[in-house]
Structure formats: structure tokens, C-alpha cells
Coordinates of C-alpha atoms in Angstrom, one line a residue:
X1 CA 73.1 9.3 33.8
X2 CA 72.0 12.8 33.1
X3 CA 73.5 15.5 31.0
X4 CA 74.4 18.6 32.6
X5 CA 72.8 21.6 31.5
X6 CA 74.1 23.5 29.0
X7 CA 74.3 27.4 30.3
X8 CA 74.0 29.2 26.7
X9 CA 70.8 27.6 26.5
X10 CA 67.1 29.0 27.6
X11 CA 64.2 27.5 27.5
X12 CA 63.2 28.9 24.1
X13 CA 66.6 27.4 23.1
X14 CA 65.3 24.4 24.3
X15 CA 62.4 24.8 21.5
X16 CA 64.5 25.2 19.0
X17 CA 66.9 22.6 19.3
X18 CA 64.0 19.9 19.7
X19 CA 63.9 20.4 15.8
X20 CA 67.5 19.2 15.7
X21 CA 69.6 16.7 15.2
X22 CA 67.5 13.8 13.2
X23 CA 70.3 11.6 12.4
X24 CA 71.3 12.0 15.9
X25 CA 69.1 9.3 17.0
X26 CA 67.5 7.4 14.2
X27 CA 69.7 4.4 14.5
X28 CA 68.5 4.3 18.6
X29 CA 65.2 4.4 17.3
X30 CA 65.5 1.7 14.6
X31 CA 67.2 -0.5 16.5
X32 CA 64.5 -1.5 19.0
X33 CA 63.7 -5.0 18.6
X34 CA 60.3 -6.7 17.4
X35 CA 58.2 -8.3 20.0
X36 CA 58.3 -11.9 19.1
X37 CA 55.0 -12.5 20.5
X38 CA 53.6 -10.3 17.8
X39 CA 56.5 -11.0 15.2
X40 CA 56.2 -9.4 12.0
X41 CA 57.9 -11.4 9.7
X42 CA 59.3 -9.7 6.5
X43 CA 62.1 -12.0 4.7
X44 CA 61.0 -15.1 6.8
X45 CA 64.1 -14.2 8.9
X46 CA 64.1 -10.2 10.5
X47 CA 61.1 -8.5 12.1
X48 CA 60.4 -4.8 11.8
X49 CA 61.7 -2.4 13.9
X50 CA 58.5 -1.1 16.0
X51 CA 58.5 2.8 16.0
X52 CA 58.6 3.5 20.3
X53 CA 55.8 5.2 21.6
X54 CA 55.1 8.0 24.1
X55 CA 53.1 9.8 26.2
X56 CA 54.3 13.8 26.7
X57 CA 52.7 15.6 29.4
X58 CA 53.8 19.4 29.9
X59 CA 51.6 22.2 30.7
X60 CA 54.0 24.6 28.5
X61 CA 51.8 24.4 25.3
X62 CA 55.1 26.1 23.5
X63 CA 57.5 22.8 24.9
X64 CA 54.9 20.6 24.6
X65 CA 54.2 21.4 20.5
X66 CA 58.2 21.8 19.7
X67 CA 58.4 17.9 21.5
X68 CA 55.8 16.7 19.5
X69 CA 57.3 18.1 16.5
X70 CA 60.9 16.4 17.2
X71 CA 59.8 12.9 18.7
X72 CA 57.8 12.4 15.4
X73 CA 60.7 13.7 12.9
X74 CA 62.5 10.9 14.8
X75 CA 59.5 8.0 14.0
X76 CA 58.5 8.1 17.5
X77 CA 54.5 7.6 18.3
X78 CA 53.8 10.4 20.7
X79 CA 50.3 11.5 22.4
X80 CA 51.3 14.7 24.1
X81 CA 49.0 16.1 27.3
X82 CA 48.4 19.3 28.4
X83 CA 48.0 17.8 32.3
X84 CA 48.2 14.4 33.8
X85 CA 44.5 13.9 34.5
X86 CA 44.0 14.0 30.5
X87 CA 46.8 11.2 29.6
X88 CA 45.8 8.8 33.1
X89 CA 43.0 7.0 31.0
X90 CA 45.6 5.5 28.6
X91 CA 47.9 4.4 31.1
X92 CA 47.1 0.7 32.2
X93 CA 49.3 -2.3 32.9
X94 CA 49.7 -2.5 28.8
X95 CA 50.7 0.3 28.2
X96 CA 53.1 -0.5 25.4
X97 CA 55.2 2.6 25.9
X98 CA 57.1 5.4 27.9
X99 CA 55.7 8.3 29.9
X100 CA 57.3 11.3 29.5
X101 CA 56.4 14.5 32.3
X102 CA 56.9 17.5 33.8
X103 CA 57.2 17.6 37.3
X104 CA 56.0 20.7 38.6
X105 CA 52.2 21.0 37.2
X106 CA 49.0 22.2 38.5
X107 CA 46.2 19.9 39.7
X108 CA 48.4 16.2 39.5
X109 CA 52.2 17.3 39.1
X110 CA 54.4 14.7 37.9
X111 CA 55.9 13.4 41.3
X112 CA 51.9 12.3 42.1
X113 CA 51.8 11.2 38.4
X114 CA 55.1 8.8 38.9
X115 CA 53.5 7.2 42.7
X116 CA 50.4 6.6 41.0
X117 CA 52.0 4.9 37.6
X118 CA 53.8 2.6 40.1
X119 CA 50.5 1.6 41.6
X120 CA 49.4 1.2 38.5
X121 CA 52.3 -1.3 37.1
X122 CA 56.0 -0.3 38.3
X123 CA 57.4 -1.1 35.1
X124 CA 56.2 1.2 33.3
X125 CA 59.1 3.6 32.4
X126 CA 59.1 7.3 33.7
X127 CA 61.0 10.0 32.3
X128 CA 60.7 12.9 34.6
X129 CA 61.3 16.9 33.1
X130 CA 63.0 18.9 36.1
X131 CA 64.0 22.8 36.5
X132 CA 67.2 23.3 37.9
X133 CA 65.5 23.1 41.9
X134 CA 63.6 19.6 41.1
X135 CA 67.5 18.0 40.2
X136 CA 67.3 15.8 44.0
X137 CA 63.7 15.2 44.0
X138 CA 63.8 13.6 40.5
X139 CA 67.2 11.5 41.8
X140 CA 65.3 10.6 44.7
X141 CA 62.4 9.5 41.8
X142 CA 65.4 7.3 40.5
X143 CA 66.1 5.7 43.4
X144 CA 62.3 4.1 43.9
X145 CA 62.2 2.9 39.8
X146 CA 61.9 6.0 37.5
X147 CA 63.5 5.7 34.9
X148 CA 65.3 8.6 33.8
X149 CA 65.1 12.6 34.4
X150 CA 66.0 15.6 31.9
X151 CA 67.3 18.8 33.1
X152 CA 65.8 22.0 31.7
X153 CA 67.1 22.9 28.7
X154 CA 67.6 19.7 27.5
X155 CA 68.8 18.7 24.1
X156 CA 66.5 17.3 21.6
X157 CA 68.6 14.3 20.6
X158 CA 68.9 13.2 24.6
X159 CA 65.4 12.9 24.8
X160 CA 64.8 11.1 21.5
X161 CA 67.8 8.7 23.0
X162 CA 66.3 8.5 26.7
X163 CA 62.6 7.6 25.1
X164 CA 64.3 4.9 22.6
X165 CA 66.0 3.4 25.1
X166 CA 63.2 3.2 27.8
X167 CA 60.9 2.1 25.3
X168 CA 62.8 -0.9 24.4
X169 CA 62.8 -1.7 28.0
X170 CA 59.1 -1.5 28.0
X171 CA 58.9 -4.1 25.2
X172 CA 61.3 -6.2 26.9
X173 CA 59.4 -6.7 30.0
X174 CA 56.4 -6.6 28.0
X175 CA 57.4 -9.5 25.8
X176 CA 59.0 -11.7 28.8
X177 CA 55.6 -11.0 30.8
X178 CA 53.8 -12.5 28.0
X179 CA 56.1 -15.0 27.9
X180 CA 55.8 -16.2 31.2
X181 CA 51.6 -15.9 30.4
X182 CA 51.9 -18.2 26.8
X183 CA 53.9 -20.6 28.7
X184 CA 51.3 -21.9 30.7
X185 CA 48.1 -20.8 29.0
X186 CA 49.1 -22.8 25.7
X187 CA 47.1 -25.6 25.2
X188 CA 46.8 -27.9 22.7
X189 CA 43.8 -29.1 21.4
X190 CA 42.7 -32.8 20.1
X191 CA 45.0 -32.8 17.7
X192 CA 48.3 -32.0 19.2
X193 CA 49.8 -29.5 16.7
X194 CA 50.3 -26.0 18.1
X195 CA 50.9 -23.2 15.2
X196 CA 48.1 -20.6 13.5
X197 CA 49.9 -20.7 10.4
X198 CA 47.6 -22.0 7.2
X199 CA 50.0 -25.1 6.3
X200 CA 49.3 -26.3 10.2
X201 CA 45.6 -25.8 10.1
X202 CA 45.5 -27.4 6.6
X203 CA 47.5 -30.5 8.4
X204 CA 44.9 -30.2 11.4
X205 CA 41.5 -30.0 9.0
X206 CA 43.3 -33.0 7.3
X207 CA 44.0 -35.7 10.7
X208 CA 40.3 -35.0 11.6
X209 CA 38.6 -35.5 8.4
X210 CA 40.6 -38.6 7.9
X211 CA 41.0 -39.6 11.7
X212 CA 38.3 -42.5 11.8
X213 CA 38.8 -43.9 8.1
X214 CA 40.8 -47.0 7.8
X215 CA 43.2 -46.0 5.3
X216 CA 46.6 -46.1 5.5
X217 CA 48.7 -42.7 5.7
X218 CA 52.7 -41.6 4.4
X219 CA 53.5 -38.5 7.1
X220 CA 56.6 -37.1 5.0
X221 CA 59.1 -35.1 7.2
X222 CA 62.5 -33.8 8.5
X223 CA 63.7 -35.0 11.8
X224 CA 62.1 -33.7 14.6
X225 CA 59.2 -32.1 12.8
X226 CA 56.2 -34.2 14.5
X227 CA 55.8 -37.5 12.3
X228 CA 55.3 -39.4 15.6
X229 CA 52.8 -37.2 16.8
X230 CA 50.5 -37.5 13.7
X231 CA 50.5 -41.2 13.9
X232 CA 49.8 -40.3 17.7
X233 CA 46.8 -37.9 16.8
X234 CA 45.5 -40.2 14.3
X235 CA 45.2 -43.0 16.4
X236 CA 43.6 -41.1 19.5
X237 CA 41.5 -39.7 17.3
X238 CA 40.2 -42.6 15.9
X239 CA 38.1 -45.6 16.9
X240 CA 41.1 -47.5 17.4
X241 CA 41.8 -45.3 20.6
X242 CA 41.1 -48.1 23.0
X243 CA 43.8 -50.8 21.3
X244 CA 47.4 -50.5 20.8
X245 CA 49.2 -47.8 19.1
X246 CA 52.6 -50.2 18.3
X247 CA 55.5 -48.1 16.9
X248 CA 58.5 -49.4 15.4
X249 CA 61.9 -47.6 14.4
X250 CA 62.8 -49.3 11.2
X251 CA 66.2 -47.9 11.4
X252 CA 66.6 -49.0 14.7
X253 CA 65.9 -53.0 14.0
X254 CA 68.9 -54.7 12.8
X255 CA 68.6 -56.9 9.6
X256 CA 68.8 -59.6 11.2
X257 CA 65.8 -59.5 13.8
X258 CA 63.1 -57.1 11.8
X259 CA 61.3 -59.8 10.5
X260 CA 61.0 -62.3 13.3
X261 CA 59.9 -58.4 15.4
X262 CA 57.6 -57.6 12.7
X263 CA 56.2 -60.9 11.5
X264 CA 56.6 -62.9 15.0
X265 CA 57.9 -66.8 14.8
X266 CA 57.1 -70.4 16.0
X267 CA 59.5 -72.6 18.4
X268 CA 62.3 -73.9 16.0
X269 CA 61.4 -71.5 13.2
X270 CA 65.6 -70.7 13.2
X271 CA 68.3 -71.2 15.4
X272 CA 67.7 -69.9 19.0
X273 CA 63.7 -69.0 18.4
X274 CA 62.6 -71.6 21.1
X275 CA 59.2 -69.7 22.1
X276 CA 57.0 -68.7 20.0
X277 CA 56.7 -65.1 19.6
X278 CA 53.9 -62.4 18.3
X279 CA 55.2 -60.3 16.1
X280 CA 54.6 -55.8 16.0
X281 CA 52.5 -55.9 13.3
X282 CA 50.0 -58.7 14.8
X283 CA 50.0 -57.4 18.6
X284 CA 49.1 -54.0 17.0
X285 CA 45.8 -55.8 15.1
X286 CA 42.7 -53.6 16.2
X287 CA 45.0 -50.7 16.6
X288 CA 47.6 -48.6 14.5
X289 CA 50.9 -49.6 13.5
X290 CA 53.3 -47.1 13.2
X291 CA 56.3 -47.7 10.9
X292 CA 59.3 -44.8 11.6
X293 CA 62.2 -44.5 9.5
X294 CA 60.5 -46.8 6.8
X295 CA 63.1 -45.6 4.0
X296 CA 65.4 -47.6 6.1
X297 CA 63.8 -51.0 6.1
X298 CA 65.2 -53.9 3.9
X299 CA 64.0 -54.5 0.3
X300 CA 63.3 -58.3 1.7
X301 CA 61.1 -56.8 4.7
X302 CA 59.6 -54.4 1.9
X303 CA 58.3 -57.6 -0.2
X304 CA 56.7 -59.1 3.0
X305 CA 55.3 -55.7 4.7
X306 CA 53.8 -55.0 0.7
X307 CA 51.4 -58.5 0.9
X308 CA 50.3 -57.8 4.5
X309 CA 49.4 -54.2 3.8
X310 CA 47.3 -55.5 0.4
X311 CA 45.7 -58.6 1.9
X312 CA 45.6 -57.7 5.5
X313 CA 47.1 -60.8 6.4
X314 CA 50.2 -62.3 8.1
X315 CA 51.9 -65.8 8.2
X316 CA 54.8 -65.8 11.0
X317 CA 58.3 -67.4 10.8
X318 CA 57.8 -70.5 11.0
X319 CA 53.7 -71.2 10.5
X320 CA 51.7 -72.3 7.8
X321 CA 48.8 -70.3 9.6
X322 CA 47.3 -67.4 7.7
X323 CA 46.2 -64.8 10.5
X324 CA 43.8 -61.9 9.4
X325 CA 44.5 -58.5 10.6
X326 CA 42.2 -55.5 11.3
X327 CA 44.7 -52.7 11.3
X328 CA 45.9 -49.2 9.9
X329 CA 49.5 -48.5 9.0
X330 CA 51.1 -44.9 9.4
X331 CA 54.7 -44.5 7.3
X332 CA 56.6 -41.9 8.4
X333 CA 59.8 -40.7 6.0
X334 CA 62.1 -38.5 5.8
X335 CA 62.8 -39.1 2.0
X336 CA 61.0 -38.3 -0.8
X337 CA 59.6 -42.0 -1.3
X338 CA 58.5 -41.3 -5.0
X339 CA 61.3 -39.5 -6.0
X340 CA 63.6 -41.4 -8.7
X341 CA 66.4 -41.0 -6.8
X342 CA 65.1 -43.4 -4.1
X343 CA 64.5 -46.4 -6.3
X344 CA 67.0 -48.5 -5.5
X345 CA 66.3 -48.6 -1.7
X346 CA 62.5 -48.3 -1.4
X347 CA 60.3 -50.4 -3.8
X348 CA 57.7 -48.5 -6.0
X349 CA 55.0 -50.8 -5.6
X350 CA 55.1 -50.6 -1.7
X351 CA 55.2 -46.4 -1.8
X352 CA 52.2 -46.2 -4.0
X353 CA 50.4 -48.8 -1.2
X354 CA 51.2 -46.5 1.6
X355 CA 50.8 -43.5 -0.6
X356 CA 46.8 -43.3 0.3
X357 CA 46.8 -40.4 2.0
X358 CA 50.0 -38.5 2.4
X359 CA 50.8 -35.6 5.1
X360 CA 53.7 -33.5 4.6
X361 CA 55.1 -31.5 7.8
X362 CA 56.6 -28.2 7.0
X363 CA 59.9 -27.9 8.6
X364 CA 59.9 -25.2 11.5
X365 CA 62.5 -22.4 8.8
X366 CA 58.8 -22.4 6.5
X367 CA 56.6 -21.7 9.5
X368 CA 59.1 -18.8 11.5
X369 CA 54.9 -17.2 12.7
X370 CA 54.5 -20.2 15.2
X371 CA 58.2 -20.4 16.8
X372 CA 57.1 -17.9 19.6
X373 CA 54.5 -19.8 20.5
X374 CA 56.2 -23.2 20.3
X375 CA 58.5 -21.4 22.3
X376 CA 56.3 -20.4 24.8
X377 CA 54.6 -23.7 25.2
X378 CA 58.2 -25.7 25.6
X379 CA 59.1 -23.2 28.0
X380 CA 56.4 -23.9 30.5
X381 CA 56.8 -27.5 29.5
X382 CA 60.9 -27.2 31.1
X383 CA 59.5 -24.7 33.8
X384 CA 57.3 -27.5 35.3
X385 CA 59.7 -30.4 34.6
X386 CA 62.6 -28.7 36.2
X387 CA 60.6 -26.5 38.7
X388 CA 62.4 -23.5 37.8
X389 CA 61.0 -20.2 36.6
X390 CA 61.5 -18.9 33.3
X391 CA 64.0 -16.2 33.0
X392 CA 63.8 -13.1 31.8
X393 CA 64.5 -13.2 27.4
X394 CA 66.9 -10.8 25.9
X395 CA 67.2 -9.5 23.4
X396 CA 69.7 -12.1 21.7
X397 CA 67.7 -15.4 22.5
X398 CA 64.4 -13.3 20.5
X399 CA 66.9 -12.8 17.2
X400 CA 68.2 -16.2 17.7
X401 CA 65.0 -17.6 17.4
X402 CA 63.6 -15.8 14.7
X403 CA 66.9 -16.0 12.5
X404 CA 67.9 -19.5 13.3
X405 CA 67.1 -22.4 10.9
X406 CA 66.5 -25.1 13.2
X407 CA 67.7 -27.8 11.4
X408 CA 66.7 -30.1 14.5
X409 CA 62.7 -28.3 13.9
X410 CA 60.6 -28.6 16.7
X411 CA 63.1 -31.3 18.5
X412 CA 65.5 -29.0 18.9
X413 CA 63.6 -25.6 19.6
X414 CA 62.1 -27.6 22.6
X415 CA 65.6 -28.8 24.3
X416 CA 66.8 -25.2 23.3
X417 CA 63.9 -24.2 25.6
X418 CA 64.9 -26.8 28.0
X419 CA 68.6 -25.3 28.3
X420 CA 67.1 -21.7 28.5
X421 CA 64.9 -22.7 31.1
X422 CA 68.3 -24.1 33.1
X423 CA 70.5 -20.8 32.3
X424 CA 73.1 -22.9 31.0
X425 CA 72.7 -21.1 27.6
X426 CA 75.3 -18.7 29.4
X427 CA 72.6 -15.3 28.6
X428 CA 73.7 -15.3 24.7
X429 CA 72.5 -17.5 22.1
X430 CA 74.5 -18.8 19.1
X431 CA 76.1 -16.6 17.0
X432 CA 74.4 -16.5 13.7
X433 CA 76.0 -18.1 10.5
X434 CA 77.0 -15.7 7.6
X435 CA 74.1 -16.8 5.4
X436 CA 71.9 -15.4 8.7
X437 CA 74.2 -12.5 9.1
X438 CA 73.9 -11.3 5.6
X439 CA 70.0 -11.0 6.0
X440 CA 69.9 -9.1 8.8
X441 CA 68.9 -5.1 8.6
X442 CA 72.0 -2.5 9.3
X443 CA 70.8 -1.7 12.8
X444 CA 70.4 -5.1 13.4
X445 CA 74.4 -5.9 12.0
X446 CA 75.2 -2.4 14.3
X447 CA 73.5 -3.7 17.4
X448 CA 75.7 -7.0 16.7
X449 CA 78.7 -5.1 16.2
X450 CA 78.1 -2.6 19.4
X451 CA 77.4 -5.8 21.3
X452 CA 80.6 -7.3 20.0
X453 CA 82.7 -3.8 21.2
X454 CA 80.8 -4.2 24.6
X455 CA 82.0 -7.9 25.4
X456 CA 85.7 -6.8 24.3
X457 CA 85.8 -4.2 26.6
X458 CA 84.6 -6.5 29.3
X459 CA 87.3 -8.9 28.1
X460 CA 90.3 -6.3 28.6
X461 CA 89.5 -5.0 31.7
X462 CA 88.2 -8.6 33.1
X463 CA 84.8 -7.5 34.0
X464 CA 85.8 -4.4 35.9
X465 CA 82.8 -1.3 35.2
X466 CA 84.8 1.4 35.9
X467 CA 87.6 1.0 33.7
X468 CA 85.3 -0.5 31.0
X469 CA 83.1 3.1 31.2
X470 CA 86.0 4.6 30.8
X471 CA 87.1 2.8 27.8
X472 CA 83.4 3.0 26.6
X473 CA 82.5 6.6 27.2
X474 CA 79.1 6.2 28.4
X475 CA 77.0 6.5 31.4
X476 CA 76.8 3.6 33.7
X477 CA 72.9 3.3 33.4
X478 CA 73.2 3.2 29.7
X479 CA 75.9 0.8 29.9
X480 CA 73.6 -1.2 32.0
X481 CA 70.8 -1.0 29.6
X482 CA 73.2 -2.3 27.0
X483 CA 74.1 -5.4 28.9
X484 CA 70.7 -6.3 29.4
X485 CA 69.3 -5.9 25.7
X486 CA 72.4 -8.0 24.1
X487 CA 72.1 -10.3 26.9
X488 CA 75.5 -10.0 28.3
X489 CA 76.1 -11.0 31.9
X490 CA 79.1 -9.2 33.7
X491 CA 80.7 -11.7 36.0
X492 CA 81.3 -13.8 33.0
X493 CA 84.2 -11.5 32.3
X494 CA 85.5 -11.3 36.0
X495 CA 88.9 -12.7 36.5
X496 CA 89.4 -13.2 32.4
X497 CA 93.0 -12.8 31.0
X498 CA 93.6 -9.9 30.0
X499 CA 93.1 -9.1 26.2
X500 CA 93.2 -6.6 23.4
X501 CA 90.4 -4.2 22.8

């Protein structure tokens, strides 16, 4: 947990060697993960690192200045205090960072410092400074939630490493605390689309401008991306909120039903049709009708939904009858409909009917900004549905979501919530393809391969800590700190066969 003290060193050795040792440390410091609440998106795929920040309080002015000088060499954010009273007014329940103090100090020492930080918010990490006579009183410390204590003289690089490491914590509860807040304060407004991003509030500025026109709409999309829930917003948006929103997978219909379900029939219009029967498109008259899947339908459907759409007319199966309609169609695809290509399935006069007004939905890979707070919102969706709270998210669930394609889109980031939510995603998420590996940062590839070494060792010595330690060569609270930030749960490895390192 704590170094020993090194006997050739006093504590104007203790100054000196602050200024060493930069390399030491800089892949600790680098390798803190981005909040994905506040995601900084660089390559559409990796955040940036966030520097770790500190607060230093020492009455030594001479220890004080030679920590200020190391911890920034090392790209850490430090405000350094001369007593405790000076440094209290930044320290509040958001205090994004780690608090760094001497224990004995006039006026507030450190020990009154640490009970009133707990009042304050007990998460907040506390690294305590100790003379060789303050070594059980700063254990004791331990014990009720600081979070780590440095012997006088200490080396530099341990107290860059201690800060890194407690100031990833920080962000970690910091970011799962948020979390747990987005989850239930999201809230969608009339039109049902959450995201900030400019291609969702251009697609938002569109469904209410259009919303009350009668004109017929093309919502172009991959799967899962939101097509129904356009045709949704559009129709409760409209004056057509009070009739029927009728929806129909064309894909779904076999051949040959879709037009008796579309068109409706008369008794004796074809074998078996002994009632008569209202078709989709008529019961959804006053309403919306909403086509799904339309690539899909039939070139003979095409020829027949093409007349109704121009003269707002149907004839069922069976009928001489010309019914009039007072409808609006939404076609949703997830083909290019005017694309050559496409010809020989969909007819050309029928896509330039529907194409009116087309929406295209941006799949979730072109709008990465908005997956935390899709994420967030899902998340209190499966935390009221299953009445369970939301865990805890490490570290490898944020990368996952940020480096992830989502092929499924918003579909599948909500049932990934869903099994999150459950625990049944086992604390780990998928590892990432090559094409995801090869864009990550190097301390994001070393924190994979550390992470890697970690579950090995766990493997060969079947979950057992002390022979694992051993084979690691670090302390037991760092190797706790590890599991948590890669998201590595022990008892997963108890009992395992035996394997190689």
C-alpha cells in the first residue's frame, strides 16, 4: 500500500527528487479515462485523456513549491495551499479531483481536514502526508475511507502515481453519479428524439415545421435507428393525433395476403374471403399510415399503393366502389430508394410519389456526442422496468461505448443497456474488433494489454489474490484499483483450470 521510507533520504532530498522521474509516471497519468458524460470526441472513436487534478495543502512553503513544480511536469492540474482553511472553499460534492495534505498543520491539520471532507462528500479521495510518528493515525485514516498516505520522504514518482490513480477513481464515481442522475432526469420532449448533436436538431426543426402538413414523408434509415418513431412523432404531432396511426411491416406480409391487408376485400372476392374485410390503408383514413420495410413490398402492390397515393382513393378486392381517403403516408427504408441499383425491386414512379419530403436518420457511429446520453436515458428506462439499480460503470463498458459501431444503432445500445442494467454483461464488455483496436491511443492499447496480463494471472492461480500479487508484483490496493477500472470481477476466476500465464 505504502512505500517504506527510504533512510538516505531527508526531507530536502525529498525536494529534490520531486523534480524526478517524468517518464516515471506519464503513462499513469495519460491513461485516465474521459468522462463520457462530457466526452470529447477526437477521431469519432477515442476521447482525450483528462489531465488529473489536485489540491496540495502543506504549510512547508519549500515542499509545497518543489510539488507544485513535479505534479505539473507530470500534466497534473494542481492548486497548492499554504493551510486548509484557504483550499476548503473549492472543495464541494464536485470536486472533480484529489486532495492531497499534510497532517500535522496549524489552525485545521489534516486529520480535521479529512472528517470534514467526508461530511462534505466521502468520496472524495484523500491523500494524507505523514512524518514517521503519524504512520498509525494515517492507517487508522485508511480504515474510515482515505484513500492513501505518503511517508516523509517520499518519492516524487509515488506521489505522481498515488494522485493519478485516485483521481481516476474520482472521475469514476463522478461519472457513475451522473449516470445514475441522466438516467432519470432525461426527458424527451414533443418530438421524441434525444441527442444535441446539429444533424438531430436539424431532424427535430424538420418533424415540427412539417408535422401538421399533409404531405407524404420517405424517413430513410438503418435498422434500429428511429424510422418508427418519426412516423410516431409526426402523427402525434399532427392534427391527426386523435385517429389512427396504422403501421404495417411490408416485409412481414406475405405475398399472398398484402393486398387483401392493405386494400381490404368483399365476401367471395377469392377463395376463402367469406367476410368482408377493411383493409390498413382505409381503417387508417383520417389518420397516418405507416408503411415499414417498403423496399420490400411487391412490384404488383407497388402499382396499386402508386394510384391510391396520387388520387387518394381505394377500390377493395372485390368492389366496384371507389372509396375516398383523407390520409398521410410515412415510408420508411432502409435502401437508398433512388439509387440505380434499386430499380429492379422498387418502381421509380412510386419513389419520386413518396419522395415529398424525405428524412434521413444518421446512424448512431455518425452521432458518437449523443450515445452517453442515450445511454443514460435506456438505463433508467431498464432500471424501472426491471426494478433494479443501475450498477456502477467501468471503465470498459465507457470505451465500449464510445468505440463500438453499433451496427444494431439505437436498438441495440438500448437492450445493451437492458443487459447492463441485469449484470449479465459479466463486468466486461466486448472486446473491440481490430479496425477499433487500431484507432485506439497507446495508453489506451497498454491499459488493454495490462488488463489482459491481469485476467491471466487471475486465470493461473484460479482467482487466488495472494499468489496472483505475487505473480504481479504490486500492492493489494493497487491491484484492487486495477480490477475495478478494467472492470474485472474476481470470483469469476475462482475454481478455473489452471492455465499458463
Amino acid at each position: 500500500m505504502t512505500r517504506a521510507p527510504d533512510p538516505q533520504l531527508s526531507n530536502a532530498d525529498a525536494a529534490t527528487a520531486a523534480k524526478s522521474s517524468k517518464a516515471a509516471s506519464s503513462a499513469s497519468a495519460a491513461a485516465a479515462a474521459t468522462a463520457v458524460q462530457t466526452a470529447d470526441v477526437t477521431d469519432d472513436r477515442v476521447q482525450r485523456p483528462v489531465a488529473p487534478h489536485a489540491v496540495f495543502i502543506d504549510d512547508d512553503e519549500e515542499l509545497r513549491r518543489a510539488a507544485l513544480q513535479t505534479l505539473k511536469l507530470h500534466g497534473i492540474s494542481v492548486a497548492a495551499h499554504a493551510s486548509a482553511r484557504a483550499a476548503l472553499p473549492a472543495l464541494d460534492r464536485n470536486f472533480d479531483g484529489v486532495v492531497v495534505t499534510d497532517i500535522r498543520m496549524p489552525d485545521i491539520d489534516g486529520l480535521e481536514l479529512f472528517q470534514r471532507l467526508r461530511a462534505i462528500d466521502p468520496d472524495i479521495p484523500v491523500i494524507l502526508i505523514t512524518g514517521h510518528g503519524d504512520i498509525a493515525t494515517a492507517v487508522q485514516c485508511m480504515r474510515e475511507g482515505a484513500y492513501d498516505f505518503l511517508s516523509k520522504p517520499y518519492p516524487a514518482d509515488r506521489l505522481v502515481a498515488a494522485i493519478s490513480h485516485a483521481a481516476e477513481m474520482r472521475r469514476l464515481v463522478l461519472e457513475n453519479r451522473r449516470l445514475r442522475e441522466a438516467a432519470f432526469t432525461v426527458d424527451a420532449d414533443e418530438v421524441p428524439f434525444i441527442g444535441t448533436t446539429p444533424a438531430m436538431q436539424r431532424i427535430k426543426q424538420t418533424l415540427r415545421h412539417i408535422a401538421d402538413a399533409d404531405v407524404d414523408v420517405l424517413v430513410e434509415g438503418e435498422t434500429g435507428t428511429g424510422k418508427e418513431v418519426v412516423a410516431t412523432a409526426l402523427h402525434r404531432l399532427s392534427r391527426r393525433r386523435h385517429r389512427a396511426l396504422v403501421a404495417i411491416n411490408c416485409g412481414a406480409l406475405p405475398e399472398s395476403v398484402i393486398e387483401s391487408e392493405l386494400f381490404g376485400h368483399e365476401p367471395g372476392a377469392f377463395t376463402g374471403a367469406q367476410k368482408k374485410r377493411i383493409g390498413r390503408i382505409e381503417h387508417a383514413s383520417g389518420g397516418t399510415l405507416f408503411l415499414d420495410e417498403i423496399e420490400s413490398m411487391p412490384l404488383a402492390v407497388q402499382v396499386k399503393l402508386l394510384r391510391v397515393l396520387e388520387s387518394r382513393q381505394i377500390t377493395p378486392l372485390g368492389s366496384n366502389e371507389v372509396r375516398n381517403l383523407d390520409l398521410r403516408v410515412v415510408a420508411a427504408t432502409k435502401e437508398d430508394l433512388g439509387s440505380p441499383a434499386i430499380r429492379a425491386k422498387f418502381r421509380e414512379d412510386l419513389f419520386y410519389r413518396l419522395n415529398v419530403v424525405t428524412i434521413r436518420l444518421p446512424p448512431l457511429r455518425e452521432r458518437r456526442e449523443d450515445i452517453p446520453l442515450l445511454f443514460a436515458h435506456y438505463l433508467g428506462h431498464a432500471s424501472r422496468r426491471f426494478q433494479r439499480d443501475i450498477p456502477d460503470m467501468p471503465a470498459s463498458i465507457r470505451q465500449h461505448l464510445m468505440t463500438h459501431d453499433w451496427p444494431g444503432n439505437v436498438r441495440e445500445l438500448a437492450h445493451f443497456a437492458e443487459r447492463f442494467v441485469l449484470g449479465v454483461l459479466n463486468g466486461t464488455a466486448p472486446e473491440p474488433t481490430p479496425a477499433q483496436a487500431g484507432s485506439l491511443s497507446l495508453p489506451e492499447r497498454m491499459e488493454q494489454v495490462e488488463a489482459q496480463i491481469i485476467r491471466d494471472a487471475l486465470t493461473a492461480h484460479r482467482g487466488d489474490i495472494k499468489a496472483t500479487l505475487d505473480t504481479l508484483g504490486i500492492p493489494r490496493k493497487t491491484f484492487y484499483d486495477k480490477l475495478q477500472r478494467h472492470g474485472i470481477d474476481r470470483q469469476e476466476y475462482v475454481g478455473l483450470s489452471r492455465g499458463p500465464l
